Amino acid sequence: MESETANLTPQLFIAKKREAKEPHTSAEIAWFIQQFMSGNVKDYQMTAWLMAVCINGMTAEETAALTEAM
């Protein structure tokens, strides 16, 4: 999982959902939630990602990964 998220930043994570080119992986979602809970992702960044989710939706796999990560 670490190698999959080694170069990930909150900005890249948000952009991936905003641009809706491909779904997030389970590892990416787990990383983002962990970073948010650790205080490394700011509230406004989580809000931006949630807005992108509202606009573009989530796959069943993304939803399951988010549920597991929380």
PDB file of C-alpha atoms in Angstrom:
ATOM      1  CA  MET A   1       0.000   0.000   0.000  1.00  0.00           C
ATOM      2  CA  GLU A   2       2.791   2.428   0.858  1.00  0.00           C
ATOM      3  CA  SER A   3       4.378   2.264  -2.588  1.00  0.00           C
ATOM      4  CA  GLU A   4       1.013   3.003  -4.182  1.00  0.00           C
ATOM      5  CA  THR A   5       0.640   6.168  -2.114  1.00  0.00           C
ATOM      6  CA  ALA A   6       4.306   7.183  -1.855  1.00  0.00           C
ATOM      7  CA  ASN A   7       3.948  10.160  -4.222  1.00  0.00           C
ATOM      8  CA  LEU A   8       0.362  11.003  -3.349  1.00  0.00           C
ATOM      9  CA  THR A   9      -0.537  14.448  -2.049  1.00  0.00           C
ATOM     10  CA  PRO A  10      -3.937  15.737  -0.981  1.00  0.00           C
ATOM     11  CA  GLN A  11      -3.960  17.936  -4.087  1.00  0.00           C
ATOM     12  CA  LEU A  12      -3.378  14.986  -6.433  1.00  0.00           C
ATOM     13  CA  PHE A  13      -5.964  12.893  -4.605  1.00  0.00           C
ATOM     14  CA  ILE A  14      -8.601  15.641  -4.918  1.00  0.00           C
ATOM     15  CA  ALA A  15      -7.742  16.295  -8.573  1.00  0.00           C
ATOM     16  CA  LYS A  16      -8.161  12.620  -9.439  1.00  0.00           C
ATOM     17  CA  LYS A  17     -11.777  12.687  -8.217  1.00  0.00           C
ATOM     18  CA  ARG A  18     -12.457  16.170  -9.577  1.00  0.00           C
ATOM     19  CA  GLU A  19     -11.308  15.193 -13.061  1.00  0.00           C
ATOM     20  CA  ALA A  20     -13.118  11.818 -12.821  1.00  0.00           C
ATOM     21  CA  LYS A  21     -10.599  10.080 -15.073  1.00  0.00           C
ATOM     22  CA  GLU A  22     -10.334   6.902 -12.984  1.00  0.00           C
ATOM     23  CA  PRO A  23     -11.589   5.745  -9.588  1.00  0.00           C
ATOM     24  CA  HIS A  24      -9.525   5.910  -6.427  1.00  0.00           C
ATOM     25  CA  THR A  25      -7.918   2.711  -5.232  1.00  0.00           C
ATOM     26  CA  SER A  26      -8.645   1.324  -1.780  1.00  0.00           C
ATOM     27  CA  ALA A  27      -5.097   2.222  -0.735  1.00  0.00           C
ATOM     28  CA  GLU A  28      -5.537   5.837  -1.861  1.00  0.00           C
ATOM     29  CA  ILE A  29      -8.786   6.234   0.046  1.00  0.00           C
ATOM     30  CA  ALA A  30      -7.325   4.640   3.183  1.00  0.00           C
ATOM     31  CA  TRP A  31      -4.315   6.974   2.905  1.00  0.00           C
ATOM     32  CA  PHE A  32      -6.490  10.087   2.528  1.00  0.00           C
ATOM     33  CA  ILE A  33      -8.688   9.219   5.509  1.00  0.00           C
ATOM     34  CA  GLN A  34      -5.647   8.395   7.641  1.00  0.00           C
ATOM     35  CA  GLN A  35      -4.010  11.678   6.660  1.00  0.00           C
ATOM     36  CA  PHE A  36      -7.198  13.580   7.490  1.00  0.00           C
ATOM     37  CA  MET A  37      -7.514  11.905  10.890  1.00  0.00           C
ATOM     38  CA  SER A  38      -3.852  12.732  11.578  1.00  0.00           C
ATOM     39  CA  GLY A  39      -4.407  16.402  10.765  1.00  0.00           C
ATOM     40  CA  ASN A  40      -2.275  16.341   7.612  1.00  0.00           C
ATOM     41  CA  VAL A  41      -5.267  16.978   5.352  1.00  0.00           C
ATOM     42  CA  LYS A  42      -6.990  20.261   6.113  1.00  0.00           C
ATOM     43  CA  ASP A  43     -10.745  20.688   6.491  1.00  0.00           C
ATOM     44  CA  TYR A  44     -10.963  22.668   3.263  1.00  0.00           C
ATOM     45  CA  GLN A  45      -9.170  19.871   1.401  1.00  0.00           C
ATOM     46  CA  MET A  46     -11.624  17.279   2.709  1.00  0.00           C
ATOM     47  CA  THR A  47     -14.446  19.628   1.729  1.00  0.00           C
ATOM     48  CA  ALA A  48     -13.047  19.970  -1.803  1.00  0.00           C
ATOM     49  CA  TRP A  49     -12.838  16.192  -2.152  1.00  0.00           C
ATOM     50  CA  LEU A  50     -16.376  15.718  -0.828  1.00  0.00           C
ATOM     51  CA  MET A  51     -17.642  18.287  -3.353  1.00  0.00           C
ATOM     52  CA  ALA A  52     -15.919  16.333  -6.134  1.00  0.00           C
ATOM     53  CA  VAL A  53     -17.561  13.157  -4.808  1.00  0.00           C
ATOM     54  CA  CYS A  54     -20.968  14.867  -4.839  1.00  0.00           C
ATOM     55  CA  ILE A  55     -20.451  15.986  -8.433  1.00  0.00           C
ATOM     56  CA  ASN A  56     -18.817  12.828  -9.841  1.00  0.00           C
ATOM     57  CA  GLY A  57     -20.060  10.111  -7.509  1.00  0.00           C
ATOM     58  CA  MET A  58     -18.205   7.047  -6.267  1.00  0.00           C
ATOM     59  CA  THR A  59     -17.984   3.512  -7.550  1.00  0.00           C
ATOM     60  CA  ALA A  60     -19.180   0.667  -5.350  1.00  0.00           C
ATOM     61  CA  GLU A  61     -15.531  -0.224  -4.727  1.00  0.00           C
ATOM     62  CA  GLU A  62     -14.698   3.340  -3.645  1.00  0.00           C
ATOM     63  CA  THR A  63     -17.699   3.408  -1.326  1.00  0.00           C
ATOM     64  CA  ALA A  64     -16.660   0.113   0.257  1.00  0.00           C
ATOM     65  CA  ALA A  65     -13.070   1.345   0.670  1.00  0.00           C
ATOM     66  CA  LEU A  66     -14.260   4.571   2.281  1.00  0.00           C
ATOM     67  CA  THR A  67     -16.484   2.629   4.680  1.00  0.00           C
ATOM     68  CA  GLU A  68     -13.598   0.338   5.632  1.00  0.00           C
ATOM     69  CA  ALA A  69     -11.206   3.258   6.096  1.00  0.00           C
ATOM     70  CA  MET A  70     -13.560   5.025   8.471  1.00  0.00           C
TER      71      MET A  70
END
